[in-house]
Amino acid sequence: MTPEAGRDRNAPVPRSADVARLAGVSRKTVSRVLNDEPYVSDEARRRVLAAADELGYRLNHAARALASGRTRSLGVVALGTAGYGTASLLVHIEHAVRDSGYALRVINTPDGAPEGIADALGSLLEQGVDGVIVSEPFVKGQVPLRVDVPVLFLGAPPSFTGSRTLTASLGTRELARAATEHLLELGHETVHHLAGPRKWYVTKDRIEGWRDALAARGAHEPPLLNGDWSAESGYAAGRALASDASVTAVFAAGDEMAIGLVHALREAGRRVPEDISVVGFDGQPVFAYVSPPLTTVRQPFEAAAREGVRVLVHAVEHPDAEPASAGEPPVELVVRGSSAPPPPGRRRSPLRTT
Amino acid sequence: MTPEAGRDRNAPVPRSADVARLAGVSRKTVSRVLNDEPYVSDEARRRVLAAADELGYRLNHAARALASGRTRSLGVVALGTAGYGTASLLVHIEHAVRDSGYALRVINTPDGAPEGIADALGSLLEQGVDGVIVSEPFVKGQVPLRVDVPVLFLGAPPSFTGSRTLTASLGTRELARAATEHLLELGHETVHHLAGPRKWYVTKDRIEGWRDALAARGAHEPPLLNGDWSAESGYAAGRALASDASVTAVFAAGDEMAIGLVHALREAGRRVPEDISVVGFDGQPVFAYVSPPLTTVRQPFEAAAREGVRVLVHAVEHPDAEPASAGEPPVELVVRGSSAPPPPGRRRSPLRTT
DNA sequence: TTGAAAGCGCTAACAG
DNA sequence: CTGTTAGCGCTTTCAA
């Protein structure tokens, strides 16, 4: 039991007026100190701080928001059902937001479609936020909503006709290209792609990165395979693929799908990586400890969250300035044991390499 | 571009007074309609709703909070660094909170120690919340803070001397017991336990569940192994364990640690499950697709979150009533391929079974 | 069933 | 450098 915990149960919660009285200054001076405004004498500042501390004073944010028109909160619209990726991103966003001195309001829309995003945004705006982050929205349609605060789209172009939209990249396309190039450089004739759900924007980006790499090498583009991020869907794709002897390399749009894929392949008697190479997407540390350890690309969640929040906060605090632009996050390929050169008979001729 | 999106950029944001004027009623009547209070004629209600809709009116939560003293928000203090478990729990909490008609404020404390929790709680209180959920706090110490709102501790007893603390179980101890019993029933002499970091409360619970099961069978209790939830730490524990021929069964306190453990064991030439059985803890779907598929127990995140939020909301809305008590979440064992009877020479005599 | 008046606790604008 | 005055947009009395 600490001193504070033992404080009189029925003592009224202290107000800024109580602090002012105890410090012997006006309420406005208390306000100045608490907001780090200039033109306060060191002596006054010291006394206010001491009084606030003694009283256990805590500022009322609702009152501040009402009076100032600013909430010092940011909102995030997240895609809650998905796995590792969205969860990691959310954790890093929270961290970056807090480091910037803002509070965070979160709404998940398992349904990332425009209406779902519109609902979530509306509710965030109502609750009061100075800016919004829309994390990995889906690809289609425009959000039917008028919004006055800056909105950052993370990992997608604005799906939105607001005047203050911003974007920050997750580096998705470059990562997908790097994953595909890795397989091509190993000597594979071409690379299959197991894509995520088409309605996710990042799915489109990964497909394009894969196509970029294929096109740059003049490799033939095989038909797309479809999954839903789950290992189970990767397993299903793997069963379909196992009977096709021409397949020697697959780039899966998520680590878990890659794991399911490998499992199905091995069950069907195809060896990984000797017969078929598999590369994932995410960089989940645990998959360094399965057999074979999964080759993958690491998503730069921390860097992307930090950059995005920086840009958003800048827009919130400097409404009239030119929006800052977010830096490109790093591309990191993690080569482990699930990728190797193709079997001898199916090796690509070095001469055909561009 | 929708009609609303195209609305005059410079139109002032509508207030409840605007709605009142358009509907031809008083502001108070607007307030009554918006708060679903009784004593409003159907006619008045209809007109208010129509006016609000036409104006695109959105209630200002800061003003409401200031006037009413209630925010209709709940806060959650989460342990942000950890993996699947904390992230899933957070998603389910968000869902349950939103279903209850509350907004959510989130703060992560990578450091779940009492001071970290105290900081997080303080900041939540300042931002304005009607109740707080502390998700899986650490075990030691009391939080030095006076709090007037109800606080729910999820998966731990209150580390806290407030008058309005509540708890809801994650069923951890029962799950750990079930995992251990499963191995014992398979015929193992005893079961080793790879525990999480000691400062986590759930670690303590898992250890106790494991001890319960061992004691109930009169099995000898081997020394604890320590990990940090990561696959890497499981791998390290596995290397240490591999040389001990007496080990035939291990219960790991997390799926990822279990995966690392299995990897190390196999590298050292011990077969899983033929020589050593391994059971995890979490129930991550992806580990059904590794070799061998991981036997585990499923954490009831959804049920626990729902129950916890129900109890908390009850306490918020009925401050004087007896607190509701949270139901016990279900125990679910998921038997897959990583557990089997011990090798013939080391089988437990059926007669020694209690 | 409805309305008028009086704040909630803070900050903005201005004056000293 | 400091204080005074007037709201912010809503809900709470309490009276009609």
XYZ file of C-alpha atoms (C1' of nucleotides) in Angstrom:
740
model
C 0.000 0.000 0.000
C 1.632 3.192 -1.157
C 0.913 6.675 0.128
C -1.131 7.524 -2.885
C -3.149 4.374 -2.823
C -4.047 5.195 0.736
C -5.403 8.602 -0.064
C -8.798 9.474 1.249
C -11.322 7.478 -0.692
C -13.828 10.313 -0.772
C -11.508 13.140 -1.645
C -12.826 14.805 -4.760
C -10.647 14.484 -7.836
C -8.441 17.596 -8.000
C -8.994 20.194 -10.733
C -6.656 22.660 -12.301
C -8.209 25.320 -10.056
C -7.064 23.354 -7.004
C -3.560 23.239 -8.372
C -3.672 26.957 -9.126
C -4.825 27.771 -5.617
C -2.160 25.631 -3.985
C 0.561 27.049 -6.217
C -0.697 30.574 -5.776
C -1.120 31.283 -9.478
C -3.994 31.514 -11.937
C -5.573 28.598 -13.746
C -4.171 29.882 -16.992
C -0.654 29.629 -15.647
C -1.286 26.063 -14.635
C -2.490 25.413 -18.140
C 0.635 26.989 -19.579
C 2.901 24.846 -17.503
C 1.034 21.684 -18.372
C 1.193 22.479 -22.069
C 4.823 23.495 -22.090
C 4.006 26.934 -23.320
C 6.624 29.660 -23.180
C 6.491 32.723 -20.948
C 6.310 31.038 -17.596
C 8.890 31.851 -14.943
C 10.895 28.977 -13.660
C 9.645 29.750 -10.210
C 5.984 29.557 -11.244
C 6.602 26.385 -13.195
C 8.257 24.758 -10.245
C 5.460 25.656 -7.878
C 2.769 24.434 -10.265
C 4.504 21.138 -10.800
C 4.965 20.659 -7.080
C 1.325 21.440 -6.375
C 0.109 19.118 -9.123
C 2.259 16.370 -7.777
C 1.126 16.889 -4.222
C -2.510 16.809 -5.219
C -2.094 13.859 -7.552
C -3.624 16.080 -10.190
C -4.438 14.582 -13.558
C -5.507 16.671 -16.518
C -8.958 16.003 -17.945
C -8.499 15.255 -21.621
C -12.155 15.560 -22.473
C -12.197 19.132 -21.239
C -8.984 19.923 -23.018
C -10.272 18.447 -26.251
C -13.493 20.396 -25.988
C -11.739 23.668 -25.325
C -8.869 23.302 -27.748
C -10.462 21.359 -30.550
C -7.581 18.913 -30.492
C -7.617 15.502 -28.881
C -3.994 14.421 -29.031
C -5.226 11.017 -30.075
C -4.738 9.144 -33.297
C -7.024 6.383 -34.480
C -6.134 3.232 -36.294
C -8.396 1.119 -38.445
C -6.890 -2.360 -38.426
C -7.722 -5.609 -40.146
C -8.222 -7.608 -37.021
C -8.739 -11.146 -38.134
C -5.535 -11.674 -39.953
C -2.492 -13.097 -38.303
C 1.084 -12.217 -37.611
C 1.410 -9.396 -40.100
C -1.450 -7.186 -39.021
C -0.802 -7.863 -35.349
C 2.876 -6.936 -35.584
C 2.078 -3.843 -37.512
C -0.426 -2.785 -34.874
C 2.073 -3.231 -32.067
C 4.624 -1.111 -33.868
C 2.059 1.551 -34.690
C 1.078 1.740 -31.047
C 4.675 2.191 -30.094
C 5.361 4.895 -32.647
C 2.171 6.741 -31.772
C 2.970 6.763 -28.114
C 6.515 7.915 -28.752
C 5.025 10.860 -30.601
C 3.031 11.889 -27.560
C -0.344 10.801 -28.826
C -2.865 8.343 -27.452
C -4.266 5.601 -29.615
C -7.781 4.506 -30.432
C -8.166 1.220 -32.229
C -10.951 -0.221 -34.304
C -10.748 -3.540 -36.057
C -12.706 -4.257 -39.192
C -12.505 -7.937 -39.929
C -14.160 -6.812 -43.086
C -11.748 -4.362 -44.655
C -14.133 -3.403 -47.405
C -14.943 0.264 -48.010
C -18.167 0.220 -45.971
C -16.383 -1.386 -43.065
C -13.649 1.210 -43.252
C -16.214 3.974 -43.509
C -17.988 2.765 -40.380
C -14.754 2.475 -38.499
C -13.592 5.897 -39.592
C -16.892 7.458 -38.665
C -16.776 6.015 -35.232
C -13.185 7.107 -34.747
C -14.017 10.647 -35.827
C -16.923 10.758 -33.448
C -14.761 9.625 -30.596
C -12.352 12.360 -31.470
C -9.022 11.820 -33.162
C -6.626 14.278 -34.758
C -5.582 11.827 -37.446
C -6.236 8.310 -38.650
C -4.131 5.421 -39.853
C -5.797 2.924 -42.140
C -3.703 -0.191 -41.972
C -3.553 -2.389 -45.071
C -6.990 -1.724 -46.514
C -8.578 -3.774 -49.203
C -8.280 -2.857 -52.778
C -11.703 -2.013 -54.100
C -13.874 1.021 -54.036
C -13.810 4.401 -52.475
C -14.720 5.120 -48.900
C -17.888 7.204 -48.871
C -17.065 9.687 -46.172
C -16.101 13.234 -45.611
C -13.155 13.567 -43.291
C -11.419 16.686 -42.112
C -8.423 15.165 -40.374
C -5.384 13.726 -42.151
C -5.664 10.047 -43.018
C -2.659 7.852 -43.593
C -2.981 4.752 -45.748
C -0.373 2.239 -44.797
C 0.543 -0.162 -47.546
C -1.979 1.068 -50.089
C -2.918 4.120 -52.132
C -5.731 6.227 -50.723
C -9.084 4.549 -51.283
C -10.581 7.799 -50.482
C -11.307 11.217 -51.844
C -10.209 13.349 -48.931
C -8.040 16.374 -49.300
C -5.617 15.315 -46.629
C -4.697 11.738 -47.442
C -1.178 10.449 -47.003
C 0.516 7.169 -47.767
C 3.424 5.162 -46.492
C 4.818 2.065 -48.084
C 5.336 -1.337 -46.562
C 7.817 -2.117 -49.309
C 5.626 -5.002 -50.371
C 6.298 -4.933 -54.062
C 10.062 -4.739 -53.644
C 10.011 -7.596 -51.166
C 7.995 -9.757 -53.516
C 10.407 -8.972 -56.308
C 13.374 -9.853 -54.102
C 11.830 -13.182 -53.137
C 11.159 -14.084 -56.748
C 14.561 -12.922 -57.924
C 16.202 -15.068 -55.302
C 14.602 -18.156 -56.811
C 15.368 -17.109 -60.348
C 18.994 -16.526 -59.458
C 19.157 -20.003 -58.053
C 18.542 -21.171 -61.605
C 14.812 -21.927 -61.669
C 13.146 -21.600 -65.061
C 10.255 -19.774 -63.518
C 8.512 -19.269 -60.186
C 4.918 -20.024 -59.231
C 3.094 -17.656 -56.893
C 0.656 -18.580 -54.181
C -1.250 -15.335 -53.639
C -3.382 -14.113 -50.730
C -7.038 -13.114 -50.992
C -7.497 -10.883 -54.001
C -9.411 -8.240 -52.163
C -6.414 -7.325 -50.041
C -4.371 -4.562 -51.470
C -1.114 -6.158 -50.436
C -2.013 -9.210 -52.473
C -2.040 -7.115 -55.595
C 1.325 -5.606 -54.696
C 2.906 -8.990 -54.126
C 1.617 -10.252 -57.421
C 3.069 -7.252 -59.178
C 6.461 -7.633 -57.542
C 6.504 -11.256 -58.615
C 5.563 -10.277 -62.176
C 8.235 -7.603 -62.236
C 10.910 -10.127 -61.402
C 9.650 -12.664 -63.900
C 9.424 -10.079 -66.652
C 12.908 -8.746 -65.949
C 14.299 -12.220 -66.601
C 12.024 -13.006 -69.483
C 10.599 -15.924 -67.529
C 7.255 -17.403 -68.427
C 4.431 -16.479 -66.036
C 2.597 -19.521 -64.715
C -1.024 -19.336 -63.523
C -1.606 -17.900 -60.070
C -2.515 -20.036 -57.087
C -4.909 -18.691 -54.498
C -4.872 -18.880 -50.725
C -6.389 -17.028 -47.795
C -3.221 -16.552 -45.668
C -3.900 -19.723 -43.668
C -1.584 -22.711 -43.577
C -4.594 -24.768 -44.497
C -5.032 -22.921 -47.769
C -1.328 -23.360 -48.468
C -1.763 -27.048 -47.893
C -4.621 -27.185 -50.377
C -2.555 -25.360 -52.976
C 0.334 -27.725 -52.335
C -1.787 -30.770 -53.016
C -2.867 -29.324 -56.315
C 0.700 -28.444 -57.229
C 2.388 -31.663 -56.193
C 1.337 -33.581 -59.262
C 2.758 -31.023 -61.643
C 6.330 -32.135 -62.328
C 7.237 -28.877 -64.048
C 6.972 -26.874 -60.834
C 10.342 -26.289 -59.196
C 9.863 -23.059 -57.268
C 7.006 -21.375 -55.446
C 6.830 -17.968 -53.826
C 4.043 -17.881 -51.231
C 2.576 -14.550 -50.156
C 2.728 -15.484 -46.479
C 4.876 -17.635 -44.218
C 1.981 -19.700 -42.961
C 0.781 -20.510 -46.452
C 4.337 -21.506 -47.277
C 4.386 -23.892 -44.338
C 1.147 -25.541 -45.432
C 2.476 -25.759 -48.952
C 5.679 -27.472 -47.905
C 3.711 -29.941 -45.828
C 1.509 -30.963 -48.738
C 4.460 -31.223 -51.092
C 6.354 -33.536 -48.779
C 3.315 -35.655 -48.114
C 3.047 -36.156 -51.832
C 6.652 -37.287 -51.996
C 8.190 -34.140 -53.401
C 11.291 -33.068 -51.516
C 11.810 -29.458 -50.377
C 14.149 -27.904 -51.394
C 15.693 -30.673 -53.549
C 12.701 -31.030 -55.898
C 10.843 -27.833 -55.186
C 11.965 -24.611 -53.540
C 9.561 -22.577 -51.429
C 9.936 -18.982 -50.259
C 7.576 -17.348 -47.793
C 6.711 -13.764 -46.931
C 6.685 -12.148 -43.458
C 9.815 -13.228 -41.644
C 8.248 -14.892 -38.606
C 11.182 -15.996 -36.460
C 9.659 -19.333 -35.509
C 9.930 -20.699 -39.016
C 13.687 -20.800 -38.725
C 13.041 -23.850 -36.550
C 10.940 -26.054 -38.778
C 12.189 -28.514 -41.366
C 13.317 -27.219 -43.684
C 13.884 -23.765 -42.187
C 11.857 -21.394 -44.295
C 13.465 -18.948 -46.678
C 11.436 -15.751 -46.563
C 11.476 -11.971 -46.767
C 11.114 -9.873 -43.660
C 8.377 -7.279 -43.583
C 9.703 -3.978 -42.255
C 6.827 -3.346 -39.862
C 8.738 -1.253 -37.427
C 10.284 1.040 -39.997
C 7.033 1.409 -41.885
C 5.033 2.174 -38.747
C 7.553 4.730 -37.593
C 7.687 6.484 -40.939
C 3.942 6.466 -41.325
C 3.316 7.916 -37.912
C 5.968 10.542 -38.454
C 4.315 11.695 -41.645
C 0.852 11.657 -40.092
C 1.885 13.601 -37.018
C 3.581 16.134 -39.217
C 0.364 16.629 -41.145
C -1.623 16.944 -37.925
C 0.695 19.521 -36.445
C 1.406 21.495 -39.602
C -1.870 21.531 -41.496
C -0.653 24.102 -43.990
C 2.812 22.781 -44.645
C 3.718 20.510 -47.490
C 3.108 16.916 -46.317
C 6.304 15.085 -45.420
C 6.957 11.999 -47.474
C 7.646 8.624 -45.911
C 10.965 6.925 -46.536
C 11.070 3.560 -48.270
C 11.514 0.760 -45.763
C 14.412 -1.684 -46.154
C 14.190 -4.883 -48.182
C 15.499 -7.906 -46.351
C 15.756 -11.412 -47.754
C 16.231 -14.192 -45.211
C 17.760 -17.192 -46.930
C 17.279 -20.423 -45.018
C 16.841 -24.019 -46.045
C 13.696 -24.185 -48.145
C 15.254 -22.765 -51.295
C 17.941 -24.332 -53.469
C 18.858 -24.728 -57.118
C 16.398 -26.812 -59.167
C 17.046 -30.496 -59.783
C 19.796 -31.023 -62.443
C 17.492 -31.912 -65.315
C 15.444 -28.780 -64.910
C 18.116 -26.193 -64.485
C 17.740 -22.995 -66.416
C 20.410 -22.366 -68.959
C 22.709 -19.603 -67.703
C 22.803 -18.205 -71.200
C 19.144 -17.296 -71.112
C 19.713 -15.050 -68.149
C 19.363 -11.410 -69.025
C -17.140 10.549 -55.206
C -20.283 10.246 -53.121
C -22.719 12.996 -52.302
C -21.382 13.342 -48.813
C -17.780 13.405 -49.869
C -18.654 16.278 -52.125
C -20.193 18.385 -49.397
C -19.028 21.922 -49.121
C -15.502 21.914 -47.808
C -16.083 24.999 -45.696
C -19.409 24.078 -44.163
C -19.026 24.208 -40.403
C -19.399 20.916 -38.622
C -23.016 20.622 -37.456
C -23.850 20.833 -33.732
C -26.718 19.458 -31.772
C -28.235 22.937 -31.840
C -28.359 22.755 -35.631
C -30.143 19.456 -35.451
C -32.577 20.865 -32.900
C -33.335 23.867 -35.068
C -33.912 21.780 -38.175
C -36.111 19.329 -36.288
C -37.979 22.104 -34.526
C -37.258 20.827 -31.026
C -34.977 21.776 -28.159
C -31.375 20.654 -27.797
C -32.395 18.589 -24.837
C -34.792 16.600 -26.932
C -32.046 15.922 -29.429
C -29.899 14.721 -26.567
C -32.681 12.446 -25.359
C -33.092 10.852 -28.735
C -29.390 10.331 -29.173
C -29.115 8.698 -25.775
C -32.170 6.518 -26.126
C -33.818 8.084 -23.139
C -37.504 7.558 -22.505
C -40.203 10.223 -22.718
C -39.742 11.250 -26.296
C -42.674 11.109 -28.681
C -42.207 8.944 -31.721
C -42.844 11.965 -33.855
C -40.089 13.992 -32.197
C -37.706 11.078 -32.387
C -38.342 10.611 -36.056
C -37.794 14.270 -36.860
C -34.581 14.440 -34.863
C -33.153 11.380 -36.543
C -34.056 12.708 -39.960
C -32.488 16.078 -39.232
C -29.317 14.498 -37.871
C -29.025 12.359 -40.937
C -29.601 15.223 -43.312
C -26.966 17.347 -41.628
C -24.476 14.517 -41.315
C -24.436 15.297 -37.630
C -21.927 13.481 -35.444
C -21.991 13.721 -31.697
C -18.950 15.196 -30.005
C -17.740 12.642 -27.507
C -15.428 15.028 -25.706
C -18.313 17.316 -24.876
C -20.459 14.423 -23.807
C -17.718 13.066 -21.597
C -17.177 16.429 -20.012
C -20.821 16.972 -19.297
C -21.745 13.477 -18.222
C -18.572 12.319 -16.539
C -18.657 9.148 -18.569
C -16.581 8.435 -21.641
C -18.033 5.213 -23.012
C -14.483 4.049 -23.571
C -12.586 1.209 -22.021
C -8.823 1.039 -21.868
C -6.597 -1.960 -22.213
C -3.082 -2.349 -20.946
C -1.476 -4.999 -23.116
C 1.882 -6.708 -23.150
C 2.917 -5.678 -26.589
C 6.130 -7.466 -27.259
C 4.916 -10.984 -26.945
C 3.608 -12.985 -29.823
C 0.526 -14.857 -30.868
C -1.100 -15.099 -27.465
C -1.220 -11.450 -26.480
C -2.051 -10.364 -30.012
C -4.999 -12.763 -30.298
C -6.266 -11.773 -26.941
C -6.156 -8.120 -27.918
C -8.111 -8.716 -31.091
C -10.813 -10.544 -29.189
C -10.934 -7.882 -26.507
C -11.396 -5.231 -29.131
C -14.236 -7.180 -30.623
C -16.001 -7.770 -27.336
C -15.575 -4.153 -26.292
C -17.033 -2.867 -29.502
C -19.940 -5.267 -29.294
C -20.688 -3.801 -25.887
C -20.974 -0.332 -27.343
C -17.717 1.026 -25.989
C -14.690 2.459 -27.702
C -11.238 1.151 -26.970
C -8.018 2.809 -25.967
C -4.905 0.695 -26.060
C -1.560 1.031 -24.373
C 1.195 -1.494 -24.683
C 3.766 -1.952 -21.983
C 6.542 -4.113 -23.299
C 7.565 -4.031 -19.703
C 4.655 -5.514 -17.779
C 6.167 -4.735 -14.413
C 4.125 -2.800 -11.880
C 5.658 0.583 -12.705
C 4.962 0.034 -16.377
C 1.389 -0.908 -15.605
C 1.036 2.084 -13.328
C 2.229 4.442 -16.053
C -0.070 2.897 -18.587
C -3.032 3.017 -16.240
C -2.334 6.606 -15.345
C -2.224 7.637 -18.940
C -5.421 5.738 -19.692
C -7.218 7.381 -16.798
C -6.096 10.785 -17.920
C -7.350 10.148 -21.422
C -10.656 9.166 -19.927
C -11.892 5.617 -19.662
C -14.793 4.143 -17.719
C -12.956 0.912 -17.021
C -9.655 -0.792 -17.662
C -8.549 -4.257 -18.702
C -5.078 -5.319 -17.659
C -4.152 -8.169 -19.924
C -1.833 -10.838 -18.554
C 0.214 -8.746 -16.155
C 3.418 -9.873 -14.579
C 3.497 -11.487 -11.263
C 5.354 -9.255 -8.875
C 4.456 -6.270 -6.810
C 1.540 -4.001 -6.382
C 0.655 -1.195 -8.701
C 1.103 2.075 -6.831
C -1.918 3.959 -8.001
C -5.284 5.127 -6.924
C -7.977 4.283 -9.410
C -11.660 5.011 -9.240
C -12.873 3.012 -12.195
C -13.263 -0.768 -12.257
C -10.173 -2.662 -13.339
C -10.297 -6.152 -14.757
C -7.269 -8.398 -14.498
C -7.303 -10.954 -17.244
C -5.411 -14.103 -16.423
C -4.051 -12.994 -13.071
C -5.175 -11.991 -9.601
C -5.316 -8.239 -8.967
C -1.833 -6.810 -8.500
C -3.475 -3.842 -7.129
C -5.175 -2.417 -4.084
C -8.202 -0.855 -5.685
C -11.671 -1.256 -4.373
C -13.115 -2.171 -7.719
C -10.875 -4.853 -9.099
C -12.256 -7.802 -11.022
C -10.717 -10.893 -12.512
C -11.408 -13.278 -15.338
C -9.599 -16.504 -15.962
C -7.808 -17.626 -19.085
C -8.111 -21.204 -17.865
C -4.340 -21.438 -17.909
C -3.866 -23.781 -15.015
C -6.476 -26.236 -16.233
C -4.996 -26.219 -19.712
C -1.532 -26.920 -18.365
C -2.917 -29.744 -16.293
C -4.705 -31.185 -19.313
C -1.545 -31.065 -21.414
C 0.462 -32.832 -18.735
C -2.234 -35.396 -18.052
C -2.364 -36.243 -21.726
C 1.297 -37.217 -21.643
C 0.952 -39.109 -18.410
C -1.986 -41.046 -19.778
C 0.097 -42.016 -22.749
C 2.254 -43.894 -20.260
C 5.160 -41.557 -19.619
C 6.860 -41.918 -16.237
C 6.938 -38.185 -15.828
C 6.816 -34.991 -17.867
C 9.378 -32.206 -18.098
C 8.210 -28.628 -18.333
C 9.719 -25.856 -20.407
C 8.414 -22.734 -18.710
C 8.112 -19.135 -19.919
C 9.748 -16.145 -18.263
C 9.193 -16.297 -14.531
C 7.974 -12.772 -14.218
C 4.860 -13.497 -16.267
C 1.916 -14.481 -14.207
C 0.767 -17.060 -16.723
C 4.103 -18.807 -16.372
C 3.379 -19.434 -12.737
C -0.072 -20.762 -13.568
C 1.259 -23.159 -16.169
C 3.850 -24.459 -13.769
C 1.194 -25.066 -11.178
C -1.086 -26.881 -13.578
C 1.816 -29.093 -14.564
C 2.597 -29.763 -10.890
C -1.044 -30.555 -10.172
C -1.094 -33.218 -12.842
C 2.210 -34.713 -11.756
C 1.160 -34.799 -8.124
C -2.189 -36.388 -8.919
C -0.363 -39.312 -10.522
C 2.387 -39.458 -7.963
C 4.926 -38.743 -10.669
C 8.344 -37.412 -9.826
C 8.840 -33.707 -10.577
C 11.899 -33.080 -12.751
C 13.731 -29.739 -12.684
C 12.164 -26.896 -14.653
C 13.542 -25.685 -17.951
C 13.401 -22.000 -18.778
C 12.560 -20.196 -21.954
C 11.384 -16.758 -23.048
C 8.493 -17.779 -25.377
C 10.745 -17.692 -28.445
C 11.439 -20.686 -30.646
C 15.075 -19.870 -30.167
C 14.837 -20.388 -26.421
C 13.003 -23.661 -27.016
C 15.837 -24.712 -29.261
C 18.380 -23.948 -26.561
C 16.406 -25.967 -24.029
C 16.160 -28.830 -26.490
C 19.896 -28.983 -26.939
C 20.372 -29.215 -23.225
C 17.720 -31.899 -22.942
C 18.742 -34.068 -25.861
C 21.599 -35.710 -24.061
C 19.452 -36.832 -21.149
C 18.194 -40.290 -22.088
C 15.679 -40.354 -19.271
C 13.534 -37.637 -20.800
C 10.556 -39.011 -22.712
C 7.992 -36.212 -22.533
C 8.092 -32.410 -22.432
C 5.295 -29.932 -21.988
C 6.323 -26.531 -23.355
C 4.529 -23.405 -22.149
C 4.173 -22.063 -25.695
C 3.811 -23.457 -29.201
C 6.828 -21.628 -30.527
C 9.071 -22.885 -27.764
C 7.773 -26.368 -28.511
C 8.742 -25.985 -32.160
C 12.263 -24.920 -31.265
C 12.501 -27.780 -28.828
C 11.455 -30.367 -31.385
C 13.965 -28.974 -33.837
C 16.854 -29.302 -31.406
C 15.814 -32.789 -30.368
C 15.708 -34.038 -33.925
C 18.998 -32.428 -34.781
C 20.493 -34.355 -31.904
C 19.113 -37.596 -33.276
C 16.166 -38.003 -30.921
C 12.949 -38.839 -32.725
C 9.681 -37.011 -31.952
C 7.347 -38.536 -30.942
C 8.933 -42.013 -30.960
C 11.681 -41.186 -28.453
C 10.335 -38.012 -26.919
C 6.847 -36.541 -26.932
C 6.324 -32.796 -27.002
C 3.164 -30.838 -26.228
C 2.820 -27.116 -26.809
C 0.518 -24.421 -25.472
C -1.555 -21.908 -27.485
C -3.177 -23.759 -30.329
C -1.765 -21.819 -33.271
C -3.356 -23.365 -36.355
C -0.189 -23.275 -38.441
C 1.537 -25.878 -36.309
C -0.833 -28.522 -37.583
C 1.254 -28.312 -40.747
C 4.757 -28.907 -39.502
C 6.460 -32.259 -38.946
C 5.376 -33.673 -36.676
C 2.109 -31.770 -36.311
C 2.186 -30.283 -32.845
C -0.009 -31.574 -30.052
C -1.106 -28.599 -27.997
C -3.849 -27.029 -25.904
C -5.944 -24.246 -27.297
C -6.149 -21.026 -25.326
C -9.754 -19.821 -25.082
C -9.013 -16.230 -25.986
C -12.374 -15.445 -27.416
C -14.377 -16.850 -24.529
C -12.103 -15.255 -21.951
C -12.214 -11.869 -23.620
C -15.968 -11.963 -23.928
C -16.485 -12.976 -20.325
C -14.017 -10.451 -19.040
C -15.555 -7.595 -20.952
C -19.021 -8.628 -19.852
C -18.008 -8.521 -16.216
C -16.195 -5.222 -16.610
C -19.057 -3.533 -18.415
C -21.430 -4.750 -15.752
C -19.265 -3.162 -13.087
C -19.084 0.084 -15.051
C -22.803 0.305 -15.551
C -23.897 -0.943 -12.146
C -21.368 0.512 -9.736
C -23.354 -0.481 -6.692
C -24.404 -3.964 -7.700
C -22.561 -7.104 -6.753
C -19.866 -7.671 -9.413
C -20.770 -10.379 -11.896
C -18.387 -13.287 -11.957
C -16.762 -14.515 -15.128
C -17.435 -18.033 -16.352
C -14.590 -20.503 -16.667
C -13.451 -20.818 -20.256
C -13.391 -24.224 -21.943
C -10.384 -26.541 -21.854
C -9.472 -27.932 -25.239
C -6.707 -30.409 -25.934
C -5.611 -30.709 -29.551
C -3.934 -34.053 -30.073
C -1.760 -34.182 -33.153
C 1.423 -36.000 -34.046
C 4.061 -34.845 -31.581
C 2.845 -36.962 -28.679
C 2.851 -40.752 -28.387
C 3.515 -43.466 -25.839
C 7.103 -43.622 -24.579
C 9.555 -46.067 -26.138
C 8.919 -49.673 -24.943
C 11.771 -49.834 -22.450
C 10.631 -46.742 -20.625
C 6.948 -47.345 -20.329
C 5.329 -46.588 -17.039
C 3.838 -49.544 -15.280
C 0.059 -49.312 -15.492
C -0.121 -50.516 -11.897
C 1.508 -47.364 -10.595
C -1.249 -45.283 -12.029
C -3.459 -43.797 -9.351
C -43.594 14.625 -22.819
C -40.788 18.906 -23.359
C -37.749 23.042 -22.580
C -34.582 26.729 -20.118
C -30.763 27.491 -17.638
C -26.536 26.192 -15.589
C -22.512 24.081 -15.643
C -18.678 19.986 -16.729
C -12.833 21.451 -16.746
C -10.193 23.235 -19.730
C -7.920 26.654 -23.218
C -8.221 30.970 -26.483
C -8.029 35.616 -26.831
C -6.979 39.467 -24.969
C -5.566 42.698 -21.602
C -2.347 43.895 -18.219
C 5.631 37.132 -17.748
C 0.629 36.774 -15.785
C -4.415 37.033 -15.116
C -9.366 37.800 -16.767
C -13.144 36.636 -19.470
C -15.658 33.870 -22.366
C -16.800 30.004 -24.363
C -15.965 24.653 -26.461
C -20.830 21.111 -27.168
C -22.952 18.436 -24.519
C -25.869 16.776 -20.344
C -27.910 17.772 -16.074
C -30.982 19.698 -13.143
C -35.588 21.458 -12.506
C -39.672 23.569 -13.921
C -43.473 23.565 -17.165
